[in-house]
Tab-separated table of C-alpha atoms and ligand atoms in Angstrom:
chain	number	residue	atom	x	y	z
A	262	MET	CA	135.344	104.891	73.337
A	263	SER	CA	138.790	105.160	74.912
A	264	GLN	CA	137.834	103.063	77.935
A	265	LEU	CA	135.671	99.976	77.751
A	266	PRO	CA	132.806	99.841	80.275
A	267	LEU	CA	134.409	97.220	82.559
A	268	THR	CA	137.884	98.798	82.511
A	269	GLY	CA	139.383	98.619	85.982
A	270	ILE	CA	137.317	95.616	87.083
A	271	LYS	CA	139.721	92.880	88.185
A	272	VAL	CA	138.434	89.366	87.700
A	273	ILE	CA	140.055	86.197	89.027
A	274	ASP	CA	138.904	83.578	86.572
A	275	PHE	CA	139.144	80.312	88.497
A	276	THR	CA	137.012	78.485	85.956
A	277	GLY	CA	137.254	75.587	83.570
A	278	VAL	CA	135.525	73.890	80.646
A	279	GLN	CA	132.731	76.116	79.307
A	280	ALA	CA	130.215	77.559	81.788
A	281	GLY	CA	132.591	79.713	83.823
A	282	PRO	CA	134.940	80.611	80.954
A	283	ALA	CA	132.031	81.844	78.799
A	284	CYS	CA	131.058	84.248	81.587
A	285	THR	CA	134.537	85.628	82.193
A	286	GLN	CA	135.331	85.825	78.470
A	287	MET	CA	132.444	88.201	77.999
A	288	MET	CA	133.635	90.294	80.942
A	289	ALA	CA	137.036	90.472	79.242
A	290	TRP	CA	135.457	91.539	75.943
A	291	PHE	CA	133.775	94.385	77.777
A	292	GLY	CA	137.029	95.597	79.294
A	293	ALA	CA	137.608	93.719	82.569
A	294	ASP	CA	141.111	92.529	83.416
A	295	VAL	CA	140.475	88.783	83.498
A	296	LEU	CA	143.202	86.611	84.959
A	297	LYS	CA	142.697	82.934	84.264
A	298	VAL	CA	144.087	80.861	87.135
A	299	GLU	CA	145.042	77.377	85.952
A	300	ARG	CA	146.644	74.198	87.179
A	301	VAL	CA	150.401	73.987	86.603
A	302	ASN	CA	150.095	70.588	84.931
A	303	GLY	CA	148.208	71.290	81.722
A	304	GLY	CA	145.857	74.059	82.796
A	305	ASP	CA	142.194	74.078	81.836
A	306	VAL	CA	141.293	70.596	80.554
A	307	THR	CA	139.880	72.096	77.363
A	308	ARG	CA	143.402	73.074	76.276
A	309	HIS	CA	143.878	69.371	75.515
A	310	GLN	CA	140.399	68.226	74.530
A	311	LEU	CA	139.549	67.553	70.865
A	312	ARG	CA	142.793	69.001	69.569
A	313	ASP	CA	143.006	69.574	65.820
A	314	ILE	CA	146.735	70.457	65.840
A	315	PRO	CA	149.218	68.393	67.897
A	316	ASP	CA	150.594	70.183	70.983
A	317	VAL	CA	148.606	73.352	70.304
A	318	ASP	CA	145.748	74.586	72.506
A	319	ALA	CA	142.469	73.138	71.280
A	320	LEU	CA	139.817	75.354	69.746
A	321	TYR	CA	137.591	74.381	72.663
A	322	PHE	CA	139.931	76.413	74.854
A	323	THR	CA	140.808	79.212	72.469
A	324	MET	CA	137.154	79.986	71.740
A	325	LEU	CA	136.262	80.397	75.422
A	326	ASN	CA	139.289	82.214	76.742
A	327	SER	CA	140.020	85.108	74.425
A	328	ASN	CA	141.089	88.485	75.833
A	329	LYS	CA	142.322	86.889	79.092
A	330	ARG	CA	145.697	86.541	80.818
A	331	SER	CA	146.910	83.212	82.236
A	332	LEU	CA	148.531	82.430	85.579
A	333	ALA	CA	149.551	78.781	86.071
A	334	ILE	CA	149.760	78.072	89.780
A	335	ASP	CA	149.318	75.190	92.210
A	336	THR	CA	146.806	76.710	94.580
A	337	LYS	CA	147.005	73.671	96.848
A	338	THR	CA	150.502	74.592	98.060
A	339	PRO	CA	150.849	77.116	100.928
A	340	GLU	CA	152.762	79.466	98.622
A	341	GLY	CA	150.102	79.133	95.917
A	342	GLU	CA	147.340	79.815	98.393
A	343	GLU	CA	149.175	82.890	99.621
A	344	ILE	CA	149.481	84.229	96.068
A	345	MET	CA	145.779	83.596	95.511
A	346	GLU	CA	144.893	85.450	98.689
A	347	LYS	CA	146.982	88.439	97.621
A	348	LEU	CA	145.223	88.474	94.277
A	349	ILE	CA	141.823	88.131	95.883
A	350	GLN	CA	142.434	90.997	98.293
A	351	ASP	CA	142.812	93.285	95.303
A	352	ALA	CA	140.107	91.772	93.069
A	353	ASP	CA	136.548	92.828	92.322
A	354	VAL	CA	135.227	89.468	91.177
A	355	LEU	CA	136.183	85.814	91.501
A	356	VAL	CA	134.413	83.334	89.252
A	357	GLU	CA	134.615	79.576	89.724
A	358	ASN	CA	132.812	76.505	88.436
A	359	MET	CA	134.678	73.675	90.085
A	360	ALA	CA	133.136	70.525	91.490
A	361	PRO	CA	130.968	71.061	94.589
A	362	GLY	CA	133.159	71.650	97.643
A	363	ALA	CA	136.435	71.992	95.688
A	364	LEU	CA	137.046	75.601	96.728
A	365	ASP	CA	136.322	74.848	100.384
A	366	ARG	CA	138.728	71.895	100.267
A	367	MET	CA	141.354	74.287	98.909
A	368	GLY	CA	140.759	76.775	101.719
A	369	LEU	CA	139.309	79.333	99.307
A	370	GLY	CA	135.593	79.029	100.073
A	371	TRP	CA	133.140	81.938	100.056
A	372	GLU	CA	133.110	82.593	103.841
A	373	HIS	CA	136.882	82.913	103.972
A	374	LEU	CA	137.174	85.051	100.849
A	375	HIS	CA	134.353	87.325	101.997
A	376	LYS	CA	136.301	88.019	105.205
A	377	LEU	CA	139.484	88.538	103.224
A	378	ASN	CA	137.853	91.027	100.849
A	379	PRO	CA	134.316	92.101	101.779
A	380	ARG	CA	133.934	93.925	98.438
A	381	LEU	CA	134.638	90.767	96.441
A	382	ILE	CA	131.848	89.358	94.303
A	383	PHE	CA	132.088	85.585	94.286
A	384	GLY	CA	130.441	84.058	91.219
A	385	SER	CA	129.816	80.357	91.115
A	386	VAL	CA	128.312	77.805	88.721
A	387	LYS	CA	127.293	74.364	89.947
A	388	GLY	CA	125.122	71.671	88.417
A	389	PHE	CA	122.369	72.052	91.007
A	390	ASN	CA	121.483	74.770	93.499
A	391	ASP	CA	122.329	74.581	97.195
A	392	ASP	CA	118.863	73.302	98.157
A	393	SER	CA	118.849	70.471	95.651
A	394	PRO	CA	119.181	66.854	96.812
A	395	TRP	CA	121.663	66.541	93.941
A	396	SER	CA	123.816	69.518	94.945
A	397	ASP	CA	126.878	67.276	95.414
A	398	LEU	CA	126.844	66.008	91.805
A	399	LYS	CA	129.415	66.929	89.202
A	400	VAL	CA	127.617	68.050	86.074
A	401	TYR	CA	128.340	68.573	82.382
A	402	GLU	CA	126.212	70.125	79.657
A	403	ASN	CA	123.944	67.250	78.732
A	404	VAL	CA	123.386	66.231	82.341
A	405	ALA	CA	121.993	69.715	82.949
A	406	GLN	CA	119.841	69.613	79.824
A	407	CYS	CA	118.298	66.398	81.100
A	408	ALA	CA	117.769	67.717	84.642
A	409	GLY	CA	116.449	71.094	83.484
A	410	GLY	CA	113.539	69.832	81.381
A	411	ALA	CA	115.091	70.463	77.965
A	412	ALA	CA	115.760	66.835	76.986
A	413	SER	CA	112.357	65.426	77.919
A	414	THR	CA	110.672	68.056	75.753
A	415	THR	CA	113.078	68.029	72.798
A	416	GLY	CA	112.996	65.612	69.870
A	417	PHE	CA	110.276	63.573	68.244
A	418	TRP	CA	107.494	61.736	70.040
A	419	ASP	CA	108.654	58.334	68.818
A	420	GLY	CA	112.288	58.888	69.811
A	421	PRO	CA	114.200	59.199	73.108
A	422	PRO	CA	114.745	62.417	75.085
A	423	THR	CA	117.138	64.512	73.019
A	424	VAL	CA	119.715	67.129	73.899
A	425	SER	CA	120.174	70.355	71.981
A	426	ALA	CA	123.405	71.291	70.246
A	427	ALA	CA	123.077	74.722	71.838
A	428	ALA	CA	124.952	74.894	75.140
A	429	LEU	CA	121.888	75.439	77.299
A	430	GLY	CA	123.670	74.039	80.337
A	431	ASP	CA	127.141	75.492	79.866
A	432	SER	CA	127.347	78.837	78.078
A	433	ASN	CA	123.777	79.664	79.056
A	434	SER	CA	124.647	79.214	82.745
A	435	GLY	CA	127.683	81.425	82.189
A	436	MET	CA	125.486	84.141	80.720
A	437	HIS	CA	123.096	83.906	83.661
A	438	LEU	CA	126.055	84.198	86.002
A	439	LEU	CA	127.289	87.259	84.136
A	440	ILE	CA	123.925	88.975	84.630
A	441	GLY	CA	124.147	88.126	88.333
A	442	ILE	CA	127.704	89.428	88.664
A	443	LEU	CA	126.941	92.706	86.899
A	444	THR	CA	123.904	93.117	89.149
A	445	ALA	CA	126.070	92.494	92.217
A	446	LEU	CA	128.628	95.018	90.952
A	447	LEU	CA	125.879	97.635	90.694
A	448	ASP	CA	124.645	96.684	94.144
A	449	ARG	CA	128.176	97.091	95.493
A	450	GLU	CA	128.181	100.669	94.229
A	451	ARG	CA	125.298	101.287	96.648
A	452	THR	CA	126.268	99.126	99.607
A	453	GLY	CA	130.028	98.825	99.334
A	454	ARG	CA	129.725	95.080	99.909
A	455	GLY	CA	130.290	92.083	97.716
A	456	GLN	CA	128.137	88.988	97.726
A	457	ARG	CA	128.033	85.412	96.538
A	458	VAL	CA	126.225	84.970	93.235
A	459	SER	CA	125.451	81.411	92.282
A	460	VAL	CA	123.802	79.857	89.261
A	461	SER	CA	122.856	76.243	88.896
A	462	MET	CA	122.915	74.732	85.443
A	463	GLN	CA	119.597	72.987	86.114
A	464	ASP	CA	117.977	76.336	86.959
A	465	ALA	CA	119.527	78.087	83.960
A	466	VAL	CA	118.217	75.383	81.598
A	467	LEU	CA	114.796	75.545	83.239
A	468	ASN	CA	114.736	79.309	82.805
A	469	LEU	CA	114.967	78.729	79.048
A	470	CYS	CA	112.354	75.958	79.220
A	471	ARG	CA	109.711	78.114	80.862
A	472	VAL	CA	107.230	77.599	78.015
A	473	LYS	CA	107.330	73.875	78.742
A	474	LEU	CA	106.447	74.554	82.390
A	475	ARG	CA	103.608	76.677	80.990
A	476	ASP	CA	102.540	73.686	78.885
A	477	GLN	CA	102.624	71.284	81.839
A	478	GLN	CA	100.088	73.453	83.639
A	479	ARG	CA	97.893	73.856	80.549
A	480	LEU	CA	97.999	70.120	80.020
A	481	GLU	CA	96.947	69.441	83.589
A	482	ARG	CA	94.034	71.845	83.206
A	483	VAL	CA	92.661	70.927	79.770
A	484	GLY	CA	94.257	67.585	78.872
A	485	TYR	CA	95.700	68.608	75.512
A	486	LEU	CA	98.054	71.144	73.899
A	487	GLU	CA	96.611	72.441	70.678
A	488	GLU	CA	99.892	73.627	69.123
A	489	TYR	CA	101.560	70.202	69.433
A	490	PRO	CA	101.547	67.707	66.525
A	491	GLN	CA	99.731	65.260	68.837
A	492	TYR	CA	96.613	67.466	68.634
A	493	PRO	CA	93.886	66.627	67.768
A	494	ASN	CA	94.461	63.129	66.398
A	495	GLY	CA	97.157	61.786	68.732
A	496	THR	CA	97.104	61.096	72.432
A	497	PHE	CA	98.414	63.042	75.399
A	498	THR	CA	99.573	61.616	78.721
A	499	ASP	CA	99.995	63.691	81.872
A	500	VAL	CA	103.455	64.999	80.888
A	501	VAL	CA	104.474	67.512	78.233
A	502	PRO	CA	105.377	65.441	75.160
A	503	ARG	CA	108.164	65.978	72.662
A	504	GLY	CA	106.753	68.184	69.915
A	505	GLY	CA	109.277	67.726	67.105
A	506	ASN	CA	109.744	71.013	65.290
A	507	ALA	CA	106.467	72.576	66.328
A	508	GLY	CA	106.525	76.230	67.309
A	509	GLY	CA	106.453	76.813	71.045
A	510	GLY	CA	104.078	79.769	71.010
A	511	GLY	CA	100.707	80.399	69.464
A	512	GLN	CA	102.112	80.522	65.914
A	513	PRO	CA	102.338	77.066	64.314
A	514	GLY	CA	105.500	76.337	62.390
A	515	TRP	CA	107.580	73.488	61.029
A	516	VAL	CA	110.841	72.745	59.257
A	517	LEU	CA	109.987	72.337	55.566
A	518	LYS	CA	111.913	70.805	52.684
A	519	CYS	CA	113.201	73.011	49.877
A	520	LYS	CA	114.773	72.284	46.499
A	521	GLY	CA	117.730	69.930	46.880
A	522	TRP	CA	116.802	68.406	50.242
A	523	GLU	CA	117.482	64.918	48.869
A	524	GLU	CA	121.234	65.685	48.713
A	525	ASP	CA	121.666	68.574	51.128
A	526	PRO	CA	120.716	67.779	54.733
A	527	ASN	CA	120.143	71.473	55.390
A	528	ALA	CA	118.005	72.420	52.365
A	529	TYR	CA	115.122	73.414	54.625
A	530	ILE	CA	113.459	76.535	55.930
A	531	TYR	CA	111.587	77.134	59.130
A	532	PHE	CA	108.133	78.330	58.172
A	533	THR	CA	105.801	80.068	60.622
A	534	ILE	CA	102.107	80.634	60.092
A	535	GLN	CA	101.436	83.926	61.782
A	536	GLU	CA	97.754	84.254	62.524
A	537	GLN	CA	97.504	87.976	61.815
A	538	ASP	CA	99.297	87.573	58.466
A	539	TRP	CA	97.345	84.614	57.126
A	540	GLY	CA	96.132	86.614	54.113
A	541	PRO	CA	99.591	87.698	52.869
A	542	THR	CA	100.929	84.210	53.645
A	543	CYS	CA	98.335	82.659	51.314
A	544	GLN	CA	99.162	85.268	48.671
A	545	ALA	CA	102.864	84.405	48.943
A	546	LEU	CA	102.088	80.721	48.499
A	547	GLY	CA	99.813	81.354	45.503
A	548	LYS	CA	96.823	80.084	47.495
A	549	PRO	CA	94.480	83.083	47.685
A	550	GLU	CA	91.531	80.670	47.907
A	551	TRP	CA	92.704	79.641	51.411
A	552	ILE	CA	92.171	83.144	52.777
A	553	ASP	CA	88.408	82.878	53.282
A	554	ASP	CA	87.954	79.109	53.064
A	555	PRO	CA	86.413	78.079	56.441
A	556	ALA	CA	88.695	75.003	56.507
A	557	TYR	CA	91.750	77.298	56.421
A	558	SER	CA	90.837	80.771	57.575
A	559	THR	CA	91.329	80.324	61.340
A	560	ALA	CA	94.067	78.700	63.358
A	561	GLN	CA	91.521	76.403	64.964
A	562	ALA	CA	90.229	75.254	61.574
A	563	ARG	CA	93.763	74.655	60.261
A	564	GLN	CA	95.125	72.707	63.199
A	565	PRO	CA	93.437	69.317	62.473
A	566	HIS	CA	95.029	69.286	59.000
A	567	ILE	CA	98.099	71.426	59.656
A	568	PHE	CA	100.427	68.740	58.278
A	569	ASP	CA	98.456	68.651	55.011
A	570	ILE	CA	98.959	72.419	54.828
A	571	PHE	CA	102.688	72.028	55.474
A	572	ALA	CA	102.819	69.320	52.764
A	573	GLU	CA	101.134	71.739	50.369
A	574	ILE	CA	103.693	74.423	51.239
A	575	GLU	CA	106.481	71.905	50.602
A	576	ARG	CA	105.083	71.390	47.108
A	577	TRP	CA	105.392	75.156	46.627
A	578	LEU	CA	108.965	75.012	47.948
A	579	ALA	CA	110.007	72.071	45.750
A	580	ASP	CA	111.462	74.245	42.971
A	581	LYS	CA	112.935	76.931	45.229
A	582	THR	CA	116.182	76.903	47.176
A	583	LYS	CA	115.918	77.862	50.822
A	584	TYR	CA	117.339	81.288	50.020
A	585	GLU	CA	114.935	81.877	47.115
A	586	ALA	CA	111.996	80.827	49.282
A	587	VAL	CA	112.950	83.186	52.102
A	588	ASP	CA	113.430	86.030	49.617
A	589	ILE	CA	109.862	85.574	48.419
A	590	LEU	CA	108.313	85.022	51.819
A	591	ARG	CA	109.992	88.025	53.434
A	592	GLU	CA	108.091	90.272	51.004
A	593	TYR	CA	104.864	89.021	52.570
A	594	GLY	CA	106.001	89.306	56.171
A	595	VAL	CA	106.182	85.558	56.775
A	596	PRO	CA	108.478	84.822	59.765
A	597	CYS	CA	110.963	82.347	58.304
A	598	ALA	CA	114.660	81.606	57.879
A	599	PRO	CA	116.851	79.154	56.007
A	600	VAL	CA	118.265	76.289	58.075
A	601	LEU	CA	121.961	77.228	58.041
A	602	SER	CA	124.796	74.758	58.297
A	603	MET	CA	127.839	75.600	60.424
A	604	LYS	CA	129.800	75.946	57.172
A	605	GLU	CA	127.368	78.572	55.913
A	606	ILE	CA	127.609	80.381	59.244
A	607	ALA	CA	131.407	80.240	59.285
A	608	TYR	CA	131.645	81.905	55.883
A	609	ASP	CA	128.633	84.223	56.145
A	610	PRO	CA	129.866	87.707	55.164
A	611	ALA	CA	127.138	89.448	57.183
A	612	LEU	CA	128.058	87.615	60.386
A	613	ARG	CA	131.687	88.529	59.726
A	614	SER	CA	130.991	92.207	59.098
A	615	SER	CA	128.790	92.487	62.192
A	616	GLY	CA	131.568	90.979	64.315
A	617	SER	CA	129.448	87.997	65.383
A	618	VAL	CA	132.005	85.655	63.806
A	619	VAL	CA	135.578	86.898	63.993
A	620	GLU	CA	138.982	85.703	62.875
A	621	VAL	CA	141.642	86.139	65.545
A	622	GLU	CA	145.317	85.427	65.865
A	623	HIS	CA	146.809	82.836	68.220
A	624	LYS	CA	150.537	82.703	68.947
A	625	GLU	CA	150.861	79.015	68.144
A	626	ARG	CA	147.955	78.096	65.876
A	627	GLY	CA	147.804	81.161	63.614
A	628	THR	CA	144.346	82.479	62.809
A	629	TYR	CA	141.121	80.812	63.833
A	630	LEU	CA	137.443	81.621	63.885
A	631	THR	CA	135.597	82.383	67.057
A	632	VAL	CA	132.345	83.975	68.083
A	633	GLY	CA	132.336	87.707	68.732
A	634	SER	CA	130.007	89.604	71.003
A	635	PRO	CA	126.354	88.814	70.270
A	636	ILE	CA	125.528	92.037	72.107
A	637	LYS	CA	126.025	95.202	70.070
A	638	PHE	CA	126.532	98.599	71.689
A	639	THR	CA	126.393	102.060	70.176
A	640	GLY	CA	129.185	103.228	72.491
A	641	PHE	CA	131.849	100.643	71.752
A	642	THR	CA	132.701	97.541	69.774
A	643	PRO	CA	134.568	94.808	71.629
A	644	THR	CA	137.860	93.788	70.057
A	645	ILE	CA	138.360	90.037	70.286
A	646	THR	CA	141.927	88.830	70.755
A	647	GLY	CA	143.451	85.337	70.930
A	648	SER	CA	143.576	83.232	74.089
A	649	PRO	CA	146.678	83.163	76.322
A	650	LEU	CA	149.174	80.323	76.429
A	651	LEU	CA	149.331	78.417	79.718
A	652	GLY	CA	151.164	80.569	82.251
A	653	GLU	CA	151.905	83.259	79.696
A	654	HIS	CA	151.429	85.960	82.313
A	655	THR	CA	152.653	84.124	85.421
A	656	ASP	CA	155.826	86.131	85.921
A	657	GLU	CA	154.225	89.488	85.184
A	658	VAL	CA	151.470	88.752	87.727
A	659	LEU	CA	153.987	87.740	90.394
A	660	ALA	CA	156.041	90.862	89.705
A	661	SER	CA	152.925	92.999	90.082
A	662	LEU	CA	152.447	91.385	93.509
A	663	ARG	CA	155.989	92.572	94.312
A	664	TYR	CA	157.675	89.157	94.289
A	665	SER	CA	161.374	89.612	93.606
A	666	GLU	CA	163.139	87.818	90.765
A	667	GLU	CA	164.754	85.447	93.274
A	668	GLU	CA	161.392	84.649	94.852
A	669	ILE	CA	159.843	84.042	91.447
A	670	THR	CA	162.683	81.691	90.544
A	671	ALA	CA	162.182	79.812	93.815
A	672	LEU	CA	158.446	79.454	93.119
A	673	HIS	CA	159.293	77.986	89.708
A	674	GLU	CA	161.802	75.589	91.203
A	675	LYS	CA	159.253	74.347	93.706
A	676	LYS	CA	156.734	73.930	90.832
A	677	VAL	CA	154.289	76.245	92.572
A	678	VAL	CA	154.020	78.222	89.336
A	679	VAL	CA	154.708	77.597	85.673
A	680	SER	CA	155.409	80.072	82.887
A	681	HIS	CA	155.110	79.561	79.212
A	682	ASP	CA	158.564	79.676	77.664
B	16	COA	N1	145.885	74.170	91.597
B	16	COA	C1	145.664	73.050	92.327
B	16	COA	N2	144.506	72.345	92.263
B	16	COA	C2	143.565	72.814	91.441
B	16	COA	C3	143.728	73.966	90.674
B	16	COA	C4	144.953	74.670	90.766
B	16	COA	N3	145.222	75.763	90.065
B	16	COA	N4	142.602	74.181	89.953
B	16	COA	C5	141.763	73.183	90.269
B	16	COA	N5	142.336	72.345	91.149
B	16	COA	C6	141.785	71.128	91.751
B	16	COA	C7	140.491	71.329	92.478
B	16	COA	O1	140.711	71.871	93.729
B	16	COA	C8	139.958	69.919	92.530
B	16	COA	O2	140.599	69.226	93.572
B	16	COA	P1	139.825	68.243	94.611
B	16	COA	O3	138.973	67.343	93.741
B	16	COA	O4	140.935	67.515	95.286
B	16	COA	O5	139.015	69.076	95.513
B	16	COA	C9	140.455	69.317	91.237
B	16	COA	O6	141.453	70.212	90.727
B	16	COA	C10	139.393	69.098	90.172
B	16	COA	O7	138.605	70.223	90.015
B	16	COA	P2	137.458	70.385	88.912
B	16	COA	O8	137.814	71.508	88.038
B	16	COA	O9	136.160	70.571	89.597
B	16	COA	O10	137.481	69.082	88.001
B	16	COA	P3	136.648	67.712	88.002
B	16	COA	O11	137.215	66.951	86.878
B	16	COA	O12	136.635	67.076	89.337
B	16	COA	O13	135.139	68.131	87.651
B	16	COA	C11	133.342	69.256	86.523
B	16	COA	C12	134.813	68.814	86.469
B	16	COA	C13	133.113	70.208	85.383
B	16	COA	C14	132.435	68.039	86.386
B	16	COA	C15	133.083	69.932	87.870
B	16	COA	O14	133.994	70.985	88.005
B	16	COA	C16	131.679	70.493	88.056
B	16	COA	O15	130.710	69.771	88.255
B	16	COA	N6	131.576	71.835	88.033
B	16	COA	C17	130.332	72.530	88.312
B	16	COA	C18	129.393	72.522	87.163
B	16	COA	C19	130.057	72.949	85.884
B	16	COA	O16	130.459	74.081	85.760
B	16	COA	N7	130.151	72.014	84.935
B	16	COA	C20	130.844	72.225	83.693
B	16	COA	C21	130.115	73.056	82.836
B	16	COA	S1	131.044	73.467	81.406
């Protein structure tokens, strides 16, 4: 494909940390011209957070800002605000995820920008939605996981609420926002008008926790949840408990030890007992006698002693590595996978060849690994490039807005803008 699908879409990326940048990065992968607007003193905070090389942009930044350009500008100065307004007049989308009220305080709130450019789509991430009593709170990932129902339902019953390593609050909110922005772009084709699209991190987490809201209602109706480890021998209260590694649907499953688990913390597989494939599952495990045994043959009969069954399967797994076990089980249609460490993922040749993990070049750090597009298209393959240096494109952006060389120099002298030298 000579032109990527979002070619020609101009995005002002007024975002920071992870939620907003994840959204705009994907727009850039798909062809949009994404201009990251950053503070003159240091830019996005993630450029400096958890650095692994002194004075070089941290991986936290580089992995969320590929394929973008960078403009470093003090938008709180009159000159900076004027530049922003010029950019906005010509933009299709502005994305921001600043603290509640920050854009209004800067004079760049939705009402004003909508008047300035009625076609503009204004995408926003906040911790809580506008109707929430907590809408004024600043929010980071784990705060959202706690407010969205993920933490209270994750972990083991005898431990505290637990957050997931997956960025359910941050990148997930960014992906929700992206869906909203693309929808608004399609709507604009019809109406000619832009709109404000907002996603709260609490709502985005909740959207992924919908099965737990399902369980709350089941619990209130029947008093128990048969797929949870607490059933039938434990106790339930009136809230959805933490279910450890139990499967969230009607197919029971658990993380099971494989050969070498004593030394390797990831020598495990996830094993699922799929009701309709119980026969082949028993064959795979060398337990054909379980197929018709009334104590094993139905899900209901298995549930009271499901952990004895898992212990039996672990005995079968004891002399097999996680990869060997999966190779056997796949032949019998058992839904399963090895538990993969980040090291295994980083060096996985299949993830590399599919473009899900890519090695890209950065001007100051050399090559580094980042995630590629998890969405595959028949029409095109996104090319992932390195992230920009702070202010790398400042002068080119100002020139495109028809600022003269003298004016650009004056803006530098007044510290309204910064370029990377
Ligand atoms: N020039 C001048 N000022 C700028 C600027 C620029 N280019 N870019 C940002 N600023 C200012 C903002 O206007 C704000 O000023 P104010 O506080 O005087 O109004 C200030 O920098 C800080 O902005 P912010 O990015 O919001 O940082 P923060 O440290 O106060 O809060 C968060 C960080 C993430 C907690 C907060 O932005 C937030 O809750 N965002 C919404 C939810 C979210 O996305 N969370 C993060 C998920 S990864």
